[in-house]
Amino acid sequence: MELSYGAEHEAFRREVVEFLQTHRDQAPGSGRGASALAWQKLLIAHGYAGRTIPKEYGGYGAAPDILKSRIIAEEFAKAQVSPGLGGQGISMLIPTLLEVGSEEQKRDIIGPTLRGERIWCQGYSEPGAGSDLANLRTKADLDGDEWVINGQKIWTSTAHLADWIFCLVRTEPDAPKHQGISFLLFSMKSPGIEIRPLIDMTNGHSFNEVFFTDVRVPAGQIVGKRGEGWKVANAILKHERGSLADPNVMLSRLNGIKELMRSETIDGRRLIYSPVFRDRLMRVEGEVMAMRCNDLRLLSGAVNNADVGIAGMIVKLQTTELRHELERLAIDVMGEMGVLYGEGAPHLRGNGSWQWNYMFFLGLIIGGGTSQIQKNIIAERGLGMPREPKLAIG
Amino acid sequence: MELSYGAEHEAFRREVVEFLQTHRDQAPGSGRGASALAWQKLLIAHGYAGRTIPKEYGGYGAAPDILKSRIIAEEFAKAQVSPGLGGQGISMLIPTLLEVGSEEQKRDIIGPTLRGERIWCQGYSEPGAGSDLANLRTKADLDGDEWVINGQKIWTSTAHLADWIFCLVRTEPDAPKHQGISFLLFSMKSPGIEIRPLIDMTNGHSFNEVFFTDVRVPAGQIVGKRGEGWKVANAILKHERGSLADPNVMLSRLNGIKELMRSETIDGRRLIYSPVFRDRLMRVEGEVMAMRCNDLRLLSGAVNNADVGIAGMIVKLQTTELRHELERLAIDVMGEMGVLYGEGAPHLRGNGSWQWNYMFFLGLIIGGGTSQIQKNIIAERGLGMPREPKLAIG
Amino acid sequence: MEFGLSQEQTMLQDSLTRFLGDSGSLARARVFNANNEGRAPDVLAGLAELGVTGLIIPEEHGGVGLGLLDAALVSEVLGRHVTPAPFIGSSVLAPLALMRAGSAGQQAVWLPKLASGAAVAGVALSEATGARENAGVTASGGRLSGRALFVIDFEADVYVVADKAGGLHLVAADAKGLTRTRLPTIDTTRPVGELNFDNVEAEPLAAAADSAAVVRFLIDTGRVMYAADTLGAASAMIDQAVAYAKERKQFERAIATFQAVKHMCAEMAAALEPCRSLVWYAGHALESLPAEASVTACHAKAHTSEVGTRVAKTATEVHGGMGFTDLVGLHYWFKRIGLNRQMLGGPEAVREDAARLQALAA
Amino acid sequence: MEFGLSQEQTMLQDSLTRFLGDSGSLARARVFNANNEGRAPDVLAGLAELGVTGLIIPEEHGGVGLGLLDAALVSEVLGRHVTPAPFIGSSVLAPLALMRAGSAGQQAVWLPKLASGAAVAGVALSEATGARENAGVTASGGRLSGRALFVIDFEADVYVVADKAGGLHLVAADAKGLTRTRLPTIDTTRPVGELNFDNVEAEPLAAAADSAAVVRFLIDTGRVMYAADTLGAASAMIDQAVAYAKERKQFERAIATFQAVKHMCAEMAAALEPCRSLVWYAGHALESLPAEASVTACHAKAHTSEVGTRVAKTATEVHGGMGFTDLVGLHYWFKRIGLNRQMLGGPEAVREDAARLQALAA
């Protein structure tokens, strides 16, 4: 058990801290304006963004080092400075292309995407293909040297901001359902694309529905071969280590509740003196602490290439439920104050973030594999329990 | 909404109270001694036992009146006087015979059973037939005019005290599984019966395993026809209204916790002043109250022949879980004191009943249809959700 | 012995259900939300026609003269339909305050207006159940100062206001020195708000021998009404979840055939069904079993809130991603349950009250 | 950076597992229970041979000189095998008390005996975490009076006793005026008991500058050890439930194919797995992260107890009726978890302690 990062990495941490002190004035706020793009370039140049992406594709070209990545994330978070651009192009398409893209795709696409010059959205989910993603129906027919795409996608975050989409479509309607899918890339400016905002229960617009009507895409804009789209989409899954929720965020939310309990009163009495809420707080703190330790174990397992059993498999299930529970506690602590919501609402605490997260994390419990799917996975892959038997009728 | 029982029934209640005042000195303690049998006779004569069983079969012969039955139960409980003999002969076999027994069976069996002269045990469950009871394997082959029984039963309560058994056996091995079963009656003194105590987690001996080796039973000792045993065993199910747990018992246990919290101390401070335990107590009280109201609704529905939706279907699931939870609260309130167990243990509270019930109600969560089976029933029969599709392989 | 609804009570729920169903409950709530309406005159008119606004008001004042159990049954139906209309404040608590503590003259002025829906009354009671931000109203010489938060049925013509000393007052919405601020909440179907009193003229409701007891009764009654609203909203969510599960296919089968989904639905139904009996009992107890009324009201509110919160989450999960969107609008029910949970005291506060009432707390 | 077990630590767990597996852990516990043995000399001898009794005792006193994380790992394995042997008291807390507060002479007398298993030490610490029945021990002029409840590893030759003032004492089991009473509990694998002191001669453990701090450290350490025991017992229950579900058939299929059963198992595993990391961290913190040690120990104890209790119930349910019987003996684990939950403070008490340590409580 050795929880320090060691001398080399502590030296690296000092470098990062120094960089942040020197350059933090240049850091942008939110959004993707010119300053954000400039900041991204600076980060790439220093290896704080695109760190392990080869130089020839526009990255920094460092060898993978999980601890250094973690240090970068920690220090940027601590300094409350933008860690550079995110989004599904950077987090999902680039790793996919690195894994299975053609040399030309890597050269043409990774650089602009990494620098934020091309914004992507992801076209996977469909109304009829949620937990059962392979059931997707959006189809692409080859007409000469063009695909003609018809169908609908949903949960397309940033579709309204994106330049391009990476999209799963059914190209071989007669093949078994996992084998008839292809992975296409095309411009969101293509004629025949309609984007409708998908308002969610937070009143927010984080997602969209996207409709395709005879959208024409050059035949070459495919990653992998025809019918290999399922494999392509899953190519990067093996790199995931279940670290959906940063436990440090959870910790800072927890501290937020402590603050609330110190300031919030009922009949003039501060809520920190309510033993019942304090007990709930400590319960949540214990769970947060356990998930932090679990995360340390995962990090260490990744660094040392050690087996961590089911510790990774459970993260999504446990953290989304825990966050939802944590935010709910804050609402209960506030009582009637806790139901206030909406920009500029009088007396609003934390800018409405408690209710927002309470609802958003219910969305995350569902999204990206519902809790039911997660439990199936844990039971089957983690505990070696049998899959459900096949049905008599299909 | 009219919660009084009305004039006629209140008059009946006064009769019961008066009976209890007059005769309570004759009431026996526990066990089945001579005084218990005499008491049972007295109760039958007054219509407080065997109330609706026809006179010709040894009962009192009154018309069914749910409220009167409830009043009898309430007043005997309140007076803490034995309500007469119970057991599976009286609670299950007699109603079954009344429903589907032959005239001869009714005349021969009901009277002695009701009077406590013949004690019965029930042979339904088997090691391989729990939730899936129809899967039972104990077989009876007809050899001349005798059945020859081989196999094993489990969960046979009172087998060690019983004179006779009513037993489900497979008589038609080639029939579909629900149609190959017969319902036999035979003496527990028959050669070839071995009884092994089945010790449970409470350390108690409430159940047994019973082994049959070439047990010979006259062919006529069958209820219903050959192969109709499943129907016979289920004949009385339609009378059940899900009132497994008397909510008044739950209430008295709840009051027991309040007493505990008033007397139990930690660092000299009475636990009634612990807001955290008090909150748990009030939570449980709210649930107990809800189940009491649900029971009132069931009672009223039975009296007035009114539809009560799923209110009956949920009783087993909710009350067993709630009782387990309630007993657990008491243990937590006592802290280290709560783990004491065993006859004569120093400092033992409530004669060990808290731990005993905590464990026993876990048994009841499982027994008589696990919580999983209960949920299936609620979903399918209560909410109209489809049954699980058939499997491809059987 | 009859623990259940009378034929009249069932008919009351049915006719209200028909009206709200006909007017498209979710659609109406959406419009109410989108337009940020303070009142929905069409809904209010319909409720008045059905006698809902005058439900508990005596016939001589133009009402129907029914009881508080009936009011709870109406509250349930309104919750079930996420109805954007005043009720708990304007049609239950305010009339009750007038009937129990108002003079004959005050009753004669206000009860007919409330019964007909010509006026809406807000109720400022939150501070009597636990004041946030040290809010509270003080009465002095017939005038009120201070502030009241989380006023029920806020878009009103007149307010019933509880002061810190247990007194009750009537204040006109346009009274001089009164500042009104809407407080936007998650639940967009029922406006709540804040009243600031700067030496505002008020009319005391002073006919009761024990005004504090009337306030207590208003709190008990309000808690039962919120419990009933949650009961209705939660049972609507279960119905929607079951229907969706039967419809929605994944992996080539209706998700209702998955044991996990079935059990989620069964657990919701099993937990909620006893709440129905508890709410009935609590509604009945308010007028018929005074010794039990307060404790029962606490438990109805707390327990139904806890179950409702669980149902709201689980029913959303059964809907998968759709439950999270505005497309099916399930969140209207989710949020209604969320508001009900906190109004007149969250579960922890209400349970502590139940303990105090039984002399279990210090 | 390495958050995980070293090769030596894994080997320690493996060799102990082999020994306990070989000696048939459940069978041994059954015999211990049936015979109402106070000690199981064969088990104790085996543990001594493996170095478990002297695990944390310095090599110069005949021990192995390992740390408290190692002790937690051993505790986990003992819980996993419901081992009927002293450990938390005799091999962890008592040596720790001697090492931190004993004189060189006291250490020289007792540590070798404890290390070799020649002596067993009980520990009376319960009153320092919350006294039941106003129990407690007072020291005066080198003599003890009063009583101590829930003494850990009760069947002992010598006792480490904490008095009300934060002092620690050594008392011989056969000291004059000492009355010992076994307290039968649900868990028949580890005897606890009561000590009554009538002016009993005692030897102070007085070498520490701050004896109360040592007592605090003993409590923290004990809590982590009980958490680890629960972790082991609960993970054994999950393994048994999964194995049983794969084996047991109902409705012509293994019950492991039912989604409800799979999800019960998945929920248990998902809840318990983070406890493993938490227990490791808490074990590590005891000696390496003093600023965090106490709070982490509280959370490890409370959270693991809560999860353990849920696992104990669910794993029993997965076993159906069998889980309730003595036939599979699953209840040995159930009860071990039940005892661990309450020792040195139940979850509520321990969480309140965690709040106080962070200055969150009054």
PDB file of N, CA, C and O in Angstrom, chain B residues 361-388:
ATOM      1  N   PHE B 361     -38.849 -13.964  10.966  1.00  0.00           N
ATOM      2  CA  PHE B 361     -39.527 -13.257   9.883  1.00  0.00           C
ATOM      3  C   PHE B 361     -38.706 -13.229   8.600  1.00  0.00           C
ATOM      4  O   PHE B 361     -39.272 -13.081   7.525  1.00  0.00           O
ATOM      5  N   LEU B 362     -37.419 -13.390   8.716  1.00  0.00           N
ATOM      6  CA  LEU B 362     -36.650 -13.617   7.493  1.00  0.00           C
ATOM      7  C   LEU B 362     -37.082 -14.951   6.887  1.00  0.00           C
ATOM      8  O   LEU B 362     -37.259 -15.080   5.675  1.00  0.00           O
ATOM      9  N   GLY B 363     -37.289 -15.935   7.771  1.00  0.00           N
ATOM     10  CA  GLY B 363     -37.828 -17.211   7.304  1.00  0.00           C
ATOM     11  C   GLY B 363     -39.178 -17.036   6.638  1.00  0.00           C
ATOM     12  O   GLY B 363     -39.454 -17.640   5.601  1.00  0.00           O
ATOM     13  N   LEU B 364     -40.017 -16.191   7.199  1.00  0.00           N
ATOM     14  CA  LEU B 364     -41.350 -16.004   6.624  1.00  0.00           C
ATOM     15  C   LEU B 364     -41.311 -15.201   5.315  1.00  0.00           C
ATOM     16  O   LEU B 364     -42.177 -15.349   4.468  1.00  0.00           O
ATOM     17  N   ILE B 365     -40.300 -14.321   5.181  1.00  0.00           N
ATOM     18  CA  ILE B 365     -40.124 -13.627   3.899  1.00  0.00           C
ATOM     19  C   ILE B 365     -39.914 -14.670   2.801  1.00  0.00           C
ATOM     20  O   ILE B 365     -40.401 -14.543   1.680  1.00  0.00           O
ATOM     21  N   ILE B 366     -39.196 -15.717   3.176  1.00  0.00           N
ATOM     22  CA  ILE B 366     -38.855 -16.770   2.219  1.00  0.00           C
ATOM     23  C   ILE B 366     -39.982 -17.802   2.095  1.00  0.00           C
ATOM     24  O   ILE B 366     -40.361 -18.196   1.002  1.00  0.00           O
ATOM     25  N   GLY B 367     -40.504 -18.238   3.245  1.00  0.00           N
ATOM     26  CA  GLY B 367     -41.458 -19.354   3.240  1.00  0.00           C
ATOM     27  C   GLY B 367     -42.812 -18.973   2.673  1.00  0.00           C
ATOM     28  O   GLY B 367     -43.196 -17.800   2.682  1.00  0.00           O
ATOM     29  N   GLY B 368     -43.519 -19.977   2.191  1.00  0.00           N
ATOM     30  CA  GLY B 368     -44.874 -19.738   1.687  1.00  0.00           C
ATOM     31  C   GLY B 368     -44.912 -18.797   0.519  1.00  0.00           C
ATOM     32  O   GLY B 368     -45.797 -17.943   0.408  1.00  0.00           O
ATOM     33  N   GLY B 369     -43.916 -18.917  -0.356  1.00  0.00           N
ATOM     34  CA  GLY B 369     -43.868 -18.020  -1.516  1.00  0.00           C
ATOM     35  C   GLY B 369     -42.891 -16.901  -1.241  1.00  0.00           C
ATOM     36  O   GLY B 369     -43.226 -15.935  -0.571  1.00  0.00           O
ATOM     37  N   THR B 370     -41.676 -17.033  -1.752  1.00  0.00           N
ATOM     38  CA  THR B 370     -40.658 -16.016  -1.502  1.00  0.00           C
ATOM     39  C   THR B 370     -41.126 -14.647  -1.984  1.00  0.00           C
ATOM     40  O   THR B 370     -42.084 -14.539  -2.739  1.00  0.00           O
ATOM     41  N   SER B 371     -40.403 -13.641  -1.556  1.00  0.00           N
ATOM     42  CA  SER B 371     -40.730 -12.285  -1.998  1.00  0.00           C
ATOM     43  C   SER B 371     -40.685 -12.192  -3.522  1.00  0.00           C
ATOM     44  O   SER B 371     -41.445 -11.443  -4.129  1.00  0.00           O
ATOM     45  N   GLN B 372     -39.808 -12.974  -4.141  1.00  0.00           N
ATOM     46  CA  GLN B 372     -39.717 -12.930  -5.607  1.00  0.00           C
ATOM     47  C   GLN B 372     -40.995 -13.486  -6.240  1.00  0.00           C
ATOM     48  O   GLN B 372     -41.517 -12.916  -7.189  1.00  0.00           O
ATOM     49  N   ILE B 373     -41.479 -14.572  -5.667  1.00  0.00           N
ATOM     50  CA  ILE B 373     -42.729 -15.147  -6.168  1.00  0.00           C
ATOM     51  C   ILE B 373     -43.892 -14.174  -5.925  1.00  0.00           C
ATOM     52  O   ILE B 373     -44.749 -13.957  -6.791  1.00  0.00           O
ATOM     53  N   GLN B 374     -43.893 -13.551  -4.753  1.00  0.00           N
ATOM     54  CA  GLN B 374     -44.951 -12.576  -4.459  1.00  0.00           C
ATOM     55  C   GLN B 374     -44.953 -11.448  -5.478  1.00  0.00           C
ATOM     56  O   GLN B 374     -45.999 -10.995  -5.925  1.00  0.00           O
ATOM     57  N   LYS B 375     -43.763 -10.999  -5.827  1.00  0.00           N
ATOM     58  CA  LYS B 375     -43.692  -9.886  -6.789  1.00  0.00           C
ATOM     59  C   LYS B 375     -44.165 -10.328  -8.166  1.00  0.00           C
ATOM     60  O   LYS B 375     -44.805  -9.559  -8.883  1.00  0.00           O
ATOM     61  N   ASN B 376     -43.830 -11.542  -8.536  1.00  0.00           N
ATOM     62  CA  ASN B 376     -44.365 -12.059  -9.798  1.00  0.00           C
ATOM     63  C   ASN B 376     -45.894 -12.019  -9.786  1.00  0.00           C
ATOM     64  O   ASN B 376     -46.525 -11.593 -10.755  1.00  0.00           O
ATOM     65  N   ILE B 377     -46.465 -12.484  -8.674  1.00  0.00           N
ATOM     66  CA  ILE B 377     -47.921 -12.546  -8.580  1.00  0.00           C
ATOM     67  C   ILE B 377     -48.530 -11.150  -8.663  1.00  0.00           C
ATOM     68  O   ILE B 377     -49.494 -10.910  -9.388  1.00  0.00           O
ATOM     69  N   ILE B 378     -47.949 -10.215  -7.916  1.00  0.00           N
ATOM     70  CA  ILE B 378     -48.481  -8.849  -7.936  1.00  0.00           C
ATOM     71  C   ILE B 378     -48.401  -8.273  -9.352  1.00  0.00           C
ATOM     72  O   ILE B 378     -49.348  -7.664  -9.844  1.00  0.00           O
ATOM     73  N   ALA B 379     -47.269  -8.502  -9.997  1.00  0.00           N
ATOM     74  CA  ALA B 379     -47.091  -7.940 -11.347  1.00  0.00           C
ATOM     75  C   ALA B 379     -48.078  -8.577 -12.325  1.00  0.00           C
ATOM     76  O   ALA B 379     -48.712  -7.884 -13.122  1.00  0.00           O
ATOM     77  N   GLU B 380     -48.211  -9.892 -12.245  1.00  0.00           N
ATOM     78  CA  GLU B 380     -49.023 -10.572 -13.246  1.00  0.00           C
ATOM     79  C   GLU B 380     -50.521 -10.462 -12.939  1.00  0.00           C
ATOM     80  O   GLU B 380     -51.305 -10.028 -13.779  1.00  0.00           O
ATOM     81  N   ARG B 381     -50.894 -10.849 -11.705  1.00  0.00           N
ATOM     82  CA  ARG B 381     -52.322 -10.843 -11.414  1.00  0.00           C
ATOM     83  C   ARG B 381     -52.817  -9.462 -11.033  1.00  0.00           C
ATOM     84  O   ARG B 381     -53.938  -9.090 -11.317  1.00  0.00           O
ATOM     85  N   GLY B 382     -51.961  -8.700 -10.362  1.00  0.00           N
ATOM     86  CA  GLY B 382     -52.398  -7.389  -9.880  1.00  0.00           C
ATOM     87  C   GLY B 382     -52.287  -6.311 -10.934  1.00  0.00           C
ATOM     88  O   GLY B 382     -53.178  -5.480 -11.079  1.00  0.00           O
ATOM     89  N   LEU B 383     -51.192  -6.322 -11.678  1.00  0.00           N
ATOM     90  CA  LEU B 383     -50.952  -5.232 -12.629  1.00  0.00           C
ATOM     91  C   LEU B 383     -51.165  -5.677 -14.069  1.00  0.00           C
ATOM     92  O   LEU B 383     -50.991  -4.873 -14.991  1.00  0.00           O
ATOM     93  N   GLY B 384     -51.517  -6.940 -14.254  1.00  0.00           N
ATOM     94  CA  GLY B 384     -51.794  -7.405 -15.612  1.00  0.00           C
ATOM     95  C   GLY B 384     -50.571  -7.439 -16.507  1.00  0.00           C
ATOM     96  O   GLY B 384     -50.683  -7.335 -17.731  1.00  0.00           O
ATOM     97  N   MET B 385     -49.403  -7.603 -15.914  1.00  0.00           N
ATOM     98  CA  MET B 385     -48.200  -7.699 -16.746  1.00  0.00           C
ATOM     99  C   MET B 385     -48.063  -9.143 -17.239  1.00  0.00           C
ATOM    100  O   MET B 385     -48.545 -10.076 -16.604  1.00  0.00           O
ATOM    101  N   PRO B 386     -47.415  -9.315 -18.395  1.00  0.00           N
ATOM    102  CA  PRO B 386     -47.355 -10.663 -18.974  1.00  0.00           C
ATOM    103  C   PRO B 386     -46.501 -11.609 -18.144  1.00  0.00           C
ATOM    104  O   PRO B 386     -45.594 -11.188 -17.438  1.00  0.00           O
ATOM    105  N   ARG B 387     -46.798 -12.893 -18.248  1.00  0.00           N
ATOM    106  CA  ARG B 387     -45.935 -13.899 -17.641  1.00  0.00           C
ATOM    107  C   ARG B 387     -44.627 -13.943 -18.392  1.00  0.00           C
ATOM    108  O   ARG B 387     -44.540 -13.469 -19.526  1.00  0.00           O
ATOM    109  N   GLU B 388     -43.631 -14.528 -17.762  1.00  0.00           N
ATOM    110  CA  GLU B 388     -42.362 -14.671 -18.480  1.00  0.00           C
ATOM    111  C   GLU B 388     -42.560 -15.566 -19.682  1.00  0.00           C
ATOM    112  O   GLU B 388     -43.254 -16.575 -19.597  1.00  0.00           O
TER     113      GLU B 388
END
